[in-house]
PDB file of C-alpha atoms in Angstrom:
ATOM      1  CA  MET A   1       1.337   6.919  20.423  1.00  0.00           C
ATOM      2  CA  SER A   2       2.751  10.264  21.048  1.00  0.00           C
ATOM      3  CA  LEU A   3       3.607  11.979  18.051  1.00  0.00           C
ATOM      4  CA  MET A   4       5.456  15.531  18.154  1.00  0.00           C
ATOM      5  CA  ARG A   5       4.414  18.417  15.650  1.00  0.00           C
ATOM      6  CA  ASP A   6       4.715  22.244  15.570  1.00  0.00           C
ATOM      7  CA  LYS A   7       1.695  22.936  12.794  1.00  0.00           C
ATOM      8  CA  ILE A   8      -0.067  21.354  10.610  1.00  0.00           C
ATOM      9  CA  ASN A   9      -0.678  22.335   7.235  1.00  0.00           C
ATOM     10  CA  CYS A  10      -4.527  22.639   7.385  1.00  0.00           C
ATOM     11  CA  GLY A  11      -4.674  26.440   9.270  1.00  0.00           C
ATOM     12  CA  ILE A  12      -4.890  24.902  12.168  1.00  0.00           C
ATOM     13  CA  MET A  13      -2.098  26.083  14.346  1.00  0.00           C
ATOM     14  CA  TYR A  14      -1.248  24.393  17.892  1.00  0.00           C
ATOM     15  CA  GLU A  15       1.611  24.731  20.296  1.00  0.00           C
ATOM     16  CA  LYS A  16       4.859  22.685  20.444  1.00  0.00           C
ATOM     17  CA  ARG A  17       3.683  20.287  22.753  1.00  0.00           C
ATOM     18  CA  LYS A  18       2.710  16.369  22.386  1.00  0.00           C
ATOM     19  CA  LYS A  19      -0.434  15.252  20.634  1.00  0.00           C
ATOM     20  CA  PHE A  20      -1.677  11.638  21.352  1.00  0.00           C
ATOM     21  CA  ILE A  21      -3.413   8.968  19.202  1.00  0.00           C
ATOM     22  CA  ASN A  22      -4.951   6.369  21.492  1.00  0.00           C
ATOM     23  CA  LEU A  23      -6.889   2.977  20.621  1.00  0.00           C
ATOM     24  CA  PHE A  24     -10.035   2.943  22.423  1.00  0.00           C
ATOM     25  CA  SER A  25     -13.189   0.824  22.648  1.00  0.00           C
ATOM     26  CA  LEU A  26     -13.397  -2.046  21.223  1.00  0.00           C
ATOM     27  CA  LEU A  27     -16.432  -2.367  18.618  1.00  0.00           C
ATOM     28  CA  SER A  28     -18.150  -5.312  17.812  1.00  0.00           C
ATOM     29  CA  ASN A  29     -19.306  -3.673  14.315  1.00  0.00           C
ATOM     30  CA  ARG A  30     -17.756  -6.721  11.511  1.00  0.00           C
ATOM     31  CA  ASP A  31     -16.394  -3.717   9.378  1.00  0.00           C
ATOM     32  CA  CYS A  32     -14.243  -2.128  11.839  1.00  0.00           C
ATOM     33  CA  VAL A  33     -12.940  -3.376  14.926  1.00  0.00           C
ATOM     34  CA  ALA A  34     -11.954  -0.275  16.786  1.00  0.00           C
ATOM     35  CA  ARG A  35     -12.167   3.194  16.415  1.00  0.00           C
ATOM     36  CA  LEU A  36      -9.501   6.088  17.531  1.00  0.00           C
ATOM     37  CA  LYS A  37      -9.536   9.218  19.050  1.00  0.00           C
ATOM     38  CA  ILE A  38      -7.001  11.861  17.914  1.00  0.00           C
ATOM     39  CA  LEU A  39      -6.436  14.004  20.357  1.00  0.00           C
ATOM     40  CA  LEU A  40      -4.963  17.764  20.073  1.00  0.00           C
ATOM     41  CA  GLY A  41      -3.721  18.232  23.628  1.00  0.00           C
ATOM     42  CA  ASP A  42      -6.896  17.480  25.795  1.00  0.00           C
ATOM     43  CA  GLU A  43      -9.193  17.819  22.969  1.00  0.00           C
ATOM     44  CA  VAL A  44     -10.632  15.491  20.978  1.00  0.00           C
ATOM     45  CA  SER A  45     -10.556  16.638  17.461  1.00  0.00           C
ATOM     46  CA  GLN A  46     -11.373  13.342  15.080  1.00  0.00           C
ATOM     47  CA  ILE A  47     -12.661   9.617  15.525  1.00  0.00           C
ATOM     48  CA  VAL A  48     -12.243   7.194  13.296  1.00  0.00           C
ATOM     49  CA  ASN A  49     -12.384   3.857  12.501  1.00  0.00           C
ATOM     50  CA  TYR A  50      -9.475   1.366  12.962  1.00  0.00           C
ATOM     51  CA  TYR A  51      -9.333  -1.901  10.808  1.00  0.00           C
ATOM     52  CA  ASP A  52      -7.441  -4.790  11.845  1.00  0.00           C
ATOM     53  CA  PRO A  53      -4.569  -5.453   9.345  1.00  0.00           C
ATOM     54  CA  GLN A  54      -5.437  -8.912   9.867  1.00  0.00           C
ATOM     55  CA  GLY A  55      -8.386  -8.952   7.858  1.00  0.00           C
ATOM     56  CA  PHE A  56      -6.742  -7.247   4.790  1.00  0.00           C
ATOM     57  CA  LYS A  57      -5.872  -9.672   1.780  1.00  0.00           C
ATOM     58  CA  ILE A  58      -3.666  -7.132  -0.199  1.00  0.00           C
ATOM     59  CA  LEU A  59      -4.505  -7.876  -4.365  1.00  0.00           C
ATOM     60  CA  ASN A  60      -1.811  -5.881  -6.287  1.00  0.00           C
ATOM     61  CA  LYS A  61      -0.145  -2.719  -6.006  1.00  0.00           C
ATOM     62  CA  ILE A  62      -2.048   0.229  -8.759  1.00  0.00           C
ATOM     63  CA  SER A  63      -0.158   3.721  -7.876  1.00  0.00           C
ATOM     64  CA  SER A  64       3.241   4.654  -6.033  1.00  0.00           C
ATOM     65  CA  GLY A  65       5.059   7.751  -5.542  1.00  0.00           C
ATOM     66  CA  ALA A  66       8.174   8.742  -3.649  1.00  0.00           C
ATOM     67  CA  SER A  67       6.129   9.410  -0.559  1.00  0.00           C
ATOM     68  CA  VAL A  68       2.983   6.489  -1.024  1.00  0.00           C
ATOM     69  CA  LEU A  69       1.992   3.105  -2.113  1.00  0.00           C
ATOM     70  CA  VAL A  70      -1.284   2.531  -3.139  1.00  0.00           C
ATOM     71  CA  TYR A  71      -2.774  -1.396  -2.911  1.00  0.00           C
ATOM     72  CA  ASN A  72      -6.165  -2.722  -4.007  1.00  0.00           C
ATOM     73  CA  VAL A  73      -7.015  -4.670  -1.183  1.00  0.00           C
ATOM     74  CA  CYS A  74     -10.107  -7.119  -0.376  1.00  0.00           C
ATOM     75  CA  TRP A  75     -11.383  -6.696   3.371  1.00  0.00           C
ATOM     76  CA  LYS A  76     -12.537 -10.136   4.431  1.00  0.00           C
ATOM     77  CA  ASP A  77     -13.130 -11.555   1.499  1.00  0.00           C
ATOM     78  CA  THR A  78     -15.297  -9.728   0.835  1.00  0.00           C
ATOM     79  CA  SER A  79     -15.472  -5.459   0.261  1.00  0.00           C
ATOM     80  CA  LYS A  80     -12.380  -4.154  -1.453  1.00  0.00           C
ATOM     81  CA  PHE A  81     -10.563  -1.135  -0.640  1.00  0.00           C
ATOM     82  CA  VAL A  82      -7.831   0.373  -1.267  1.00  0.00           C
ATOM     83  CA  ILE A  83      -4.937   1.292   1.274  1.00  0.00           C
ATOM     84  CA  LYS A  84      -2.841   4.181   0.604  1.00  0.00           C
ATOM     85  CA  LYS A  85       0.722   3.552   2.688  1.00  0.00           C
ATOM     86  CA  PHE A  86       2.669   5.945   3.421  1.00  0.00           C
ATOM     87  CA  ILE A  87       6.727   5.878   3.215  1.00  0.00           C
ATOM     88  CA  GLY A  88       9.875   7.663   2.448  1.00  0.00           C
ATOM     89  CA  ASN A  89       9.526  11.150   4.151  1.00  0.00           C
ATOM     90  CA  SER A  90       5.755  11.246   5.430  1.00  0.00           C
ATOM     91  CA  ASN A  91       5.487  12.428   8.720  1.00  0.00           C
ATOM     92  CA  GLU A  92       2.788  12.012  10.928  1.00  0.00           C
ATOM     93  CA  GLU A  93       1.663  16.056  10.500  1.00  0.00           C
ATOM     94  CA  ALA A  94       0.996  15.331   7.322  1.00  0.00           C
ATOM     95  CA  ILE A  95      -1.063  11.974   8.171  1.00  0.00           C
ATOM     96  CA  ILE A  96      -3.235  13.376  10.191  1.00  0.00           C
ATOM     97  CA  ASN A  97      -3.461  16.821   7.852  1.00  0.00           C
ATOM     98  CA  GLU A  98      -5.346  14.313   5.352  1.00  0.00           C
ATOM     99  CA  ILE A  99      -7.234  12.708   7.535  1.00  0.00           C
ATOM    100  CA  HIS A 100      -8.550  16.042   8.590  1.00  0.00           C
ATOM    101  CA  LEU A 101      -9.344  17.419   5.013  1.00  0.00           C
ATOM    102  CA  THR A 102     -10.700  14.259   4.195  1.00  0.00           C
ATOM    103  CA  GLY A 103     -13.130  14.015   6.603  1.00  0.00           C
ATOM    104  CA  LEU A 104     -14.347  17.652   5.991  1.00  0.00           C
ATOM    105  CA  VAL A 105     -15.639  16.560   2.164  1.00  0.00           C
ATOM    106  CA  ASN A 106     -15.819  12.897   2.865  1.00  0.00           C
ATOM    107  CA  LEU A 107     -19.492  12.931   1.858  1.00  0.00           C
ATOM    108  CA  HIS A 108     -18.942  14.464  -1.510  1.00  0.00           C
ATOM    109  CA  PRO A 109     -20.121  12.553  -4.379  1.00  0.00           C
ATOM    110  CA  ASN A 110     -16.557  13.345  -6.536  1.00  0.00           C
ATOM    111  CA  ILE A 111     -14.352  13.106  -3.564  1.00  0.00           C
ATOM    112  CA  ILE A 112     -12.686   9.099  -2.986  1.00  0.00           C
ATOM    113  CA  GLN A 113     -14.149   8.211   0.702  1.00  0.00           C
ATOM    114  CA  PHE A 114     -12.262   8.153   3.621  1.00  0.00           C
ATOM    115  CA  TYR A 115     -13.048   5.036   5.644  1.00  0.00           C
ATOM    116  CA  GLY A 116     -10.700   4.561   8.514  1.00  0.00           C
ATOM    117  CA  VAL A 117      -7.471   3.545   9.459  1.00  0.00           C
ATOM    118  CA  THR A 118      -4.985   0.963   9.418  1.00  0.00           C
ATOM    119  CA  ASN A 119      -1.373  -0.646  10.521  1.00  0.00           C
ATOM    120  CA  LEU A 120       0.433  -2.793   7.865  1.00  0.00           C
ATOM    121  CA  LYS A 121       3.321  -5.139   8.727  1.00  0.00           C
ATOM    122  CA  ASP A 122       6.481  -3.883  10.207  1.00  0.00           C
ATOM    123  CA  GLU A 123       4.561   0.014   9.760  1.00  0.00           C
ATOM    124  CA  THR A 124       5.097   2.070  12.245  1.00  0.00           C
ATOM    125  CA  ASN A 125       2.507   5.284  10.680  1.00  0.00           C
ATOM    126  CA  TYR A 126      -0.799   4.702  10.244  1.00  0.00           C
ATOM    127  CA  SER A 127      -2.277   3.369   6.279  1.00  0.00           C
ATOM    128  CA  LEU A 128      -5.481   5.395   5.129  1.00  0.00           C
ATOM    129  CA  VAL A 129      -8.368   2.882   4.314  1.00  0.00           C
ATOM    130  CA  LEU A 130     -10.324   4.631   1.036  1.00  0.00           C
ATOM    131  CA  GLU A 131     -12.837   3.803  -1.310  1.00  0.00           C
ATOM    132  CA  TYR A 132     -11.965   1.605  -4.437  1.00  0.00           C
ATOM    133  CA  ALA A 133     -13.653   3.365  -7.204  1.00  0.00           C
ATOM    134  CA  GLU A 134     -13.875   1.557 -10.468  1.00  0.00           C
ATOM    135  CA  ASP A 135     -14.706   2.826 -13.861  1.00  0.00           C
ATOM    136  CA  THR A 136     -14.848   6.342 -12.423  1.00  0.00           C
ATOM    137  CA  ILE A 137     -12.983   9.802 -11.808  1.00  0.00           C
ATOM    138  CA  LYS A 138     -12.525  11.306  -8.488  1.00  0.00           C
ATOM    139  CA  LEU A 139     -10.451  12.789  -6.321  1.00  0.00           C
ATOM    140  CA  ALA A 140      -8.483  12.234  -3.343  1.00  0.00           C
ATOM    141  CA  ASP A 141      -4.817  12.672  -1.677  1.00  0.00           C
ATOM    142  CA  PHE A 142      -5.149  15.929   0.335  1.00  0.00           C
ATOM    143  CA  GLY A 143      -1.725  15.688   1.685  1.00  0.00           C
ATOM    144  CA  ARG A 144      -0.298  18.832   0.894  1.00  0.00           C
ATOM    145  CA  SER A 145      -3.590  20.701   0.506  1.00  0.00           C
ATOM    146  CA  CYS A 146      -4.888  23.562   3.044  1.00  0.00           C
ATOM    147  CA  LEU A 147      -7.794  25.078   3.726  1.00  0.00           C
ATOM    148  CA  LYS A 148      -8.986  28.035   1.667  1.00  0.00           C
ATOM    149  CA  GLY A 149      -8.768  31.025   3.821  1.00  0.00           C
ATOM    150  CA  SER A 150      -6.286  29.518   6.430  1.00  0.00           C
ATOM    151  CA  ASP A 151      -3.115  30.600   8.166  1.00  0.00           C
ATOM    152  CA  SER A 152      -0.355  28.706   5.917  1.00  0.00           C
ATOM    153  CA  ASN A 153       3.943  29.364   5.873  1.00  0.00           C
ATOM    154  CA  THR A 154       4.719  26.646   3.116  1.00  0.00           C
ATOM    155  CA  GLU A 155       7.325  25.839   0.443  1.00  0.00           C
ATOM    156  CA  VAL A 156       5.706  25.707  -2.297  1.00  0.00           C
ATOM    157  CA  ARG A 157       6.365  22.073  -4.135  1.00  0.00           C
ATOM    158  CA  GLY A 158       5.414  20.957  -7.222  1.00  0.00           C
ATOM    159  CA  VAL A 159       5.942  19.178 -10.852  1.00  0.00           C
ATOM    160  CA  ILE A 160       6.936  21.922 -13.258  1.00  0.00           C
ATOM    161  CA  PRO A 161       4.225  21.302 -15.973  1.00  0.00           C
ATOM    162  CA  TYR A 162       1.651  21.681 -14.024  1.00  0.00           C
ATOM    163  CA  MET A 163       2.324  24.625 -11.992  1.00  0.00           C
ATOM    164  CA  ASP A 164       1.949  28.660 -12.756  1.00  0.00           C
ATOM    165  CA  PRO A 165       4.567  29.687 -14.794  1.00  0.00           C
ATOM    166  CA  LYS A 166       4.182  33.536 -13.039  1.00  0.00           C
ATOM    167  CA  PHE A 167       5.809  31.402 -10.275  1.00  0.00           C
ATOM    168  CA  PHE A 168       8.751  31.278 -11.957  1.00  0.00           C
ATOM    169  CA  GLU A 169       9.415  34.497 -13.295  1.00  0.00           C
ATOM    170  CA  THR A 170       9.892  35.905  -9.722  1.00  0.00           C
ATOM    171  CA  GLN A 171      13.004  36.067  -8.130  1.00  0.00           C
ATOM    172  CA  ASN A 172      13.593  33.457  -5.421  1.00  0.00           C
ATOM    173  CA  HIS A 173      10.145  32.345  -6.333  1.00  0.00           C
ATOM    174  CA  SER A 174       8.435  34.846  -4.378  1.00  0.00           C
ATOM    175  CA  TYR A 175       5.526  34.659  -6.342  1.00  0.00           C
ATOM    176  CA  VAL A 176       2.571  33.536  -4.113  1.00  0.00           C
ATOM    177  CA  LEU A 177      -0.016  31.052  -5.542  1.00  0.00           C
ATOM    178  CA  THR A 178      -3.174  32.134  -5.874  1.00  0.00           C
ATOM    179  CA  GLU A 179      -6.307  30.034  -6.592  1.00  0.00           C
ATOM    180  CA  LYS A 180      -5.507  31.209 -10.627  1.00  0.00           C
ATOM    181  CA  SER A 181      -2.513  29.289  -9.792  1.00  0.00           C
ATOM    182  CA  ASP A 182      -4.943  25.731  -9.267  1.00  0.00           C
ATOM    183  CA  ILE A 183      -6.803  26.831 -12.365  1.00  0.00           C
ATOM    184  CA  TYR A 184      -3.946  26.774 -14.189  1.00  0.00           C
ATOM    185  CA  SER A 185      -2.786  23.309 -13.058  1.00  0.00           C
ATOM    186  CA  LEU A 186      -6.457  22.472 -13.634  1.00  0.00           C
ATOM    187  CA  GLY A 187      -5.813  23.218 -17.230  1.00  0.00           C
ATOM    188  CA  VAL A 188      -3.160  20.898 -17.574  1.00  0.00           C
ATOM    189  CA  LEU A 189      -4.936  18.451 -16.069  1.00  0.00           C
ATOM    190  CA  LEU A 190      -7.955  18.763 -18.463  1.00  0.00           C
ATOM    191  CA  TRP A 191      -5.416  18.386 -21.583  1.00  0.00           C
ATOM    192  CA  GLU A 192      -4.018  15.411 -19.936  1.00  0.00           C
ATOM    193  CA  LEU A 193      -7.350  13.808 -19.594  1.00  0.00           C
ATOM    194  CA  THR A 194      -7.577  13.660 -23.513  1.00  0.00           C
ATOM    195  CA  SER A 195      -4.152  12.503 -23.912  1.00  0.00           C
ATOM    196  CA  CYS A 196      -3.335  10.069 -21.420  1.00  0.00           C
ATOM    197  CA  LYS A 197       0.123  11.388 -21.414  1.00  0.00           C
ATOM    198  CA  SER A 198       2.669  13.933 -19.392  1.00  0.00           C
ATOM    199  CA  PRO A 199       2.344  16.995 -20.416  1.00  0.00           C
ATOM    200  CA  PHE A 200       5.869  17.733 -22.012  1.00  0.00           C
ATOM    201  CA  ASP A 201       7.092  13.586 -21.873  1.00  0.00           C
ATOM    202  CA  PHE A 202       7.697  14.983 -17.835  1.00  0.00           C
ATOM    203  CA  GLU A 203       7.683  11.674 -16.610  1.00  0.00           C
ATOM    204  CA  THR A 204      10.611  10.374 -18.946  1.00  0.00           C
ATOM    205  CA  LYS A 205      12.644  13.466 -18.939  1.00  0.00           C
ATOM    206  CA  ASN A 206      12.332  14.149 -14.677  1.00  0.00           C
ATOM    207  CA  ASN A 207      15.788  13.344 -14.210  1.00  0.00           C
ATOM    208  CA  ASN A 208      17.712  14.880 -17.103  1.00  0.00           C
ATOM    209  CA  TYR A 209      18.461  18.315 -15.922  1.00  0.00           C
ATOM    210  CA  LEU A 210      18.915  19.677 -19.105  1.00  0.00           C
ATOM    211  CA  GLU A 211      15.553  18.749 -20.128  1.00  0.00           C
ATOM    212  CA  ILE A 212      13.825  19.975 -17.160  1.00  0.00           C
ATOM    213  CA  ILE A 213      15.260  23.536 -17.873  1.00  0.00           C
ATOM    214  CA  LYS A 214      14.440  23.312 -21.267  1.00  0.00           C
ATOM    215  CA  ILE A 215      10.917  22.321 -20.590  1.00  0.00           C
ATOM    216  CA  LYS A 216      10.565  25.304 -17.573  1.00  0.00           C
ATOM    217  CA  SER A 217      12.007  28.018 -20.584  1.00  0.00           C
ATOM    218  CA  ASP A 218       9.755  26.724 -22.957  1.00  0.00           C
ATOM    219  CA  ILE A 219       6.855  27.001 -20.307  1.00  0.00           C
ATOM    220  CA  LEU A 220       7.805  30.232 -19.582  1.00  0.00           C
ATOM    221  CA  ASN A 221       7.959  30.900 -23.246  1.00  0.00           C
ATOM    222  CA  GLY A 222       4.179  30.344 -23.837  1.00  0.00           C
ATOM    223  CA  LYS A 223       4.470  27.063 -25.133  1.00  0.00           C
ATOM    224  CA  ARG A 224       1.798  25.018 -24.560  1.00  0.00           C
ATOM    225  CA  GLU A 225       1.132  21.352 -25.556  1.00  0.00           C
ATOM    226  CA  ARG A 226      -1.153  20.845 -28.411  1.00  0.00           C
ATOM    227  CA  PRO A 227      -4.667  19.122 -28.437  1.00  0.00           C
ATOM    228  CA  ILE A 228      -5.343  15.696 -29.017  1.00  0.00           C
ATOM    229  CA  SER A 229      -7.085  15.030 -32.405  1.00  0.00           C
ATOM    230  CA  GLY A 230     -11.026  14.196 -31.976  1.00  0.00           C
ATOM    231  CA  THR A 231     -11.315  16.723 -28.676  1.00  0.00           C
ATOM    232  CA  ASN A 232     -14.330  18.783 -28.530  1.00  0.00           C
ATOM    233  CA  TYR A 233     -13.342  22.285 -29.427  1.00  0.00           C
ATOM    234  CA  ASN A 234     -14.850  24.059 -26.759  1.00  0.00           C
ATOM    235  CA  PHE A 235     -13.333  21.805 -24.258  1.00  0.00           C
ATOM    236  CA  VAL A 236      -9.882  22.373 -26.259  1.00  0.00           C
ATOM    237  CA  THR A 237     -10.935  26.463 -25.553  1.00  0.00           C
ATOM    238  CA  LEU A 238     -11.531  25.658 -22.170  1.00  0.00           C
ATOM    239  CA  TYR A 239      -8.314  24.033 -21.158  1.00  0.00           C
ATOM    240  CA  LYS A 240      -6.244  27.030 -23.040  1.00  0.00           C
ATOM    241  CA  LYS A 241      -8.032  29.466 -21.052  1.00  0.00           C
ATOM    242  CA  CYS A 242      -7.450  27.796 -17.913  1.00  0.00           C
ATOM    243  CA  TRP A 243      -2.926  27.533 -18.884  1.00  0.00           C
ATOM    244  CA  GLN A 244      -3.160  31.515 -20.072  1.00  0.00           C
ATOM    245  CA  HIS A 245       0.177  32.736 -18.665  1.00  0.00           C
ATOM    246  CA  GLU A 246      -1.624  36.213 -17.156  1.00  0.00           C
ATOM    247  CA  PRO A 247      -3.466  34.798 -14.194  1.00  0.00           C
ATOM    248  CA  ASP A 248      -6.300  37.530 -14.754  1.00  0.00           C
ATOM    249  CA  GLU A 249      -6.690  36.118 -18.071  1.00  0.00           C
ATOM    250  CA  ARG A 250      -8.008  32.612 -16.639  1.00  0.00           C
ATOM    251  CA  PRO A 251     -11.325  31.937 -15.357  1.00  0.00           C
ATOM    252  CA  ASP A 252     -12.368  30.954 -11.884  1.00  0.00           C
ATOM    253  CA  ILE A 253     -13.662  27.868 -11.017  1.00  0.00           C
ATOM    254  CA  ARG A 254     -17.473  28.870 -11.214  1.00  0.00           C
ATOM    255  CA  GLN A 255     -16.902  29.449 -15.072  1.00  0.00           C
ATOM    256  CA  VAL A 256     -14.907  26.362 -15.733  1.00  0.00           C
ATOM    257  CA  ILE A 257     -17.898  24.067 -14.097  1.00  0.00           C
ATOM    258  CA  SER A 258     -20.749  26.189 -16.372  1.00  0.00           C
ATOM    259  CA  GLU A 259     -18.223  25.715 -19.401  1.00  0.00           C
ATOM    260  CA  ILE A 260     -17.931  21.548 -18.727  1.00  0.00           C
ATOM    261  CA  ASN A 261     -21.829  21.346 -17.837  1.00  0.00           C
ATOM    262  CA  ASN A 262     -22.102  22.646 -21.125  1.00  0.00           C
ATOM    263  CA  ILE A 263     -20.437  20.409 -23.006  1.00  0.00           C
ATOM    264  CA  GLU A 264     -21.836  16.713 -23.676  1.00  0.00           C
ATOM    265  CA  ASN A 265     -18.750  14.744 -25.097  1.00  0.00           C
ATOM    266  CA  ILE A 266     -15.465  15.577 -24.536  1.00  0.00           C
ATOM    267  CA  SER A 267     -14.034  13.504 -27.275  1.00  0.00           C
ATOM    268  CA  ASN A 268     -15.595  10.184 -28.952  1.00  0.00           C
ATOM    269  CA  ASP A 269     -13.463   8.061 -26.313  1.00  0.00           C
ATOM    270  CA  PHE A 270     -14.368  10.526 -23.069  1.00  0.00           C
ATOM    271  CA  LYS A 271     -17.945  11.545 -21.953  1.00  0.00           C
ATOM    272  CA  ILE A 272     -18.857  13.588 -18.917  1.00  0.00           C
ATOM    273  CA  GLU A 273     -21.555  14.300 -16.676  1.00  0.00           C
ATOM    274  CA  LYS A 274     -22.847  17.172 -15.051  1.00  0.00           C
ATOM    275  CA  ILE A 275     -21.594  18.341 -12.435  1.00  0.00           C
ATOM    276  CA  GLU A 276     -24.280  19.614  -9.673  1.00  0.00           C
ATOM    277  CA  LYS A 277     -22.452  20.700  -6.793  1.00  0.00           C
ATOM    278  CA  ILE A 278     -18.834  21.813  -6.281  1.00  0.00           C
ATOM    279  CA  GLU A 279     -16.865  22.778  -3.045  1.00  0.00           C
ATOM    280  CA  ILE A 280     -13.945  25.114  -3.011  1.00  0.00           C
ATOM    281  CA  VAL A 281     -10.842  24.389  -1.584  1.00  0.00           C
ATOM    282  CA  THR A 282      -7.765  26.397  -2.744  1.00  0.00           C
ATOM    283  CA  THR A 283      -4.102  24.355  -2.578  1.00  0.00           C
ATOM    284  CA  GLU A 284      -0.650  25.935  -1.932  1.00  0.00           C
ATOM    285  CA  LYS A 285       0.949  22.510  -2.040  1.00  0.00           C
ATOM    286  CA  LEU A 286       0.227  19.973  -4.404  1.00  0.00           C
ATOM    287  CA  GLU A 287       1.410  16.309  -4.661  1.00  0.00           C
ATOM    288  CA  ASN A 288       0.737  13.663  -7.623  1.00  0.00           C
ATOM    289  CA  GLU A 289       1.351   9.970  -6.381  1.00  0.00           C
ATOM    290  CA  ASP A 290       0.617   8.464 -10.002  1.00  0.00           C
ATOM    291  CA  VAL A 291       2.562   4.955 -11.322  1.00  0.00           C
ATOM    292  CA  ASP A 292       5.837   5.972 -11.205  1.00  0.00           C
ATOM    293  CA  PHE A 293       4.905   9.766 -11.820  1.00  0.00           C
ATOM    294  CA  PRO A 294       7.245  12.434  -9.622  1.00  0.00           C
ATOM    295  CA  SER A 295       5.573  13.694  -6.749  1.00  0.00           C
ATOM    296  CA  CYS A 296       6.013  16.618  -5.194  1.00  0.00           C
ATOM    297  CA  ASP A 297       8.307  15.607  -2.717  1.00  0.00           C
ATOM    298  CA  ASP A 298      10.599  14.771  -6.045  1.00  0.00           C
ATOM    299  CA  CYS A 299      10.394  18.039  -6.843  1.00  0.00           C
ATOM    300  CA  ASP A 300      11.165  20.953  -5.196  1.00  0.00           C
ATOM    301  CA  ILE A 301      11.489  23.301  -6.990  1.00  0.00           C
ATOM    302  CA  ASN A 302      13.434  25.611  -5.173  1.00  0.00           C
ATOM    303  CA  SER A 303      16.285  23.226  -5.736  1.00  0.00           C
ATOM    304  CA  ASP A 304      19.485  23.404  -7.890  1.00  0.00           C
ATOM    305  CA  LYS A 305      17.885  20.279 -10.021  1.00  0.00           C
ATOM    306  CA  TYR A 306      15.222  23.118 -11.193  1.00  0.00           C
ATOM    307  CA  ASN A 307      17.219  26.285 -11.554  1.00  0.00           C
ATOM    308  CA  SER A 308      19.758  27.319 -14.482  1.00  0.00           C
TER     309      SER A 308
END
């Protein structure tokens, strides 16, 4: 299969020439029937498992977004997996980038495990075969991430309530997102953990131009979501630090981890375990594929839709 590309958003630059993904060496392994080697030019970049799509039975759809569908599946009536199917504007670059980055952190206990790829019926792109993580919170979705320190010139996309408000202050959105921008986003996510709600009800207002402009203006003027009753005071204090307007007033990720480790219970309904290890990956692009929630592909903040 020949794929055209000019640059993969993981800091690796490629010349403008063809790259190939070739199927090879059928295996006797009962779980994966073959292996794929990813060739970048003439060099093998990565080898991944390929699962025969005939072995999967789709149980139900568990998530969707503008560019992906996520299914809970059963493999040969024995093992549960999750399949992430790329749709819409998805391209080979984003898929290969996600495979590459996921492979780098695949052994981390807080990351959804990547097992390989498959081709569903009538599908041109590969789908990812991932761990089915039940009753636990783990990270996934590295399609628009890039390695810390990488040389990446990318458009900034994001869902407004999660984005660093400093970005909206600059003319033509020229502010460069940093690690402290990620900390701001993390603060909003920490609030969301205890509220189980979309910040500023953005999920239902995303298609209303006037509501979008109002949310953006309110955030720039310092408005933040209210803490949920019953949430641990120290946890509230922590995420309020994270979403401070000035980046220098936000903690770094190690401070966040340290403070979380000193909190026993976030709330009566939410407990946490001590975080033993952390790997830092800075992102310039974030993509959210929660059920019916606007993804970054829907939220080009440079478009007229998000600017007054």
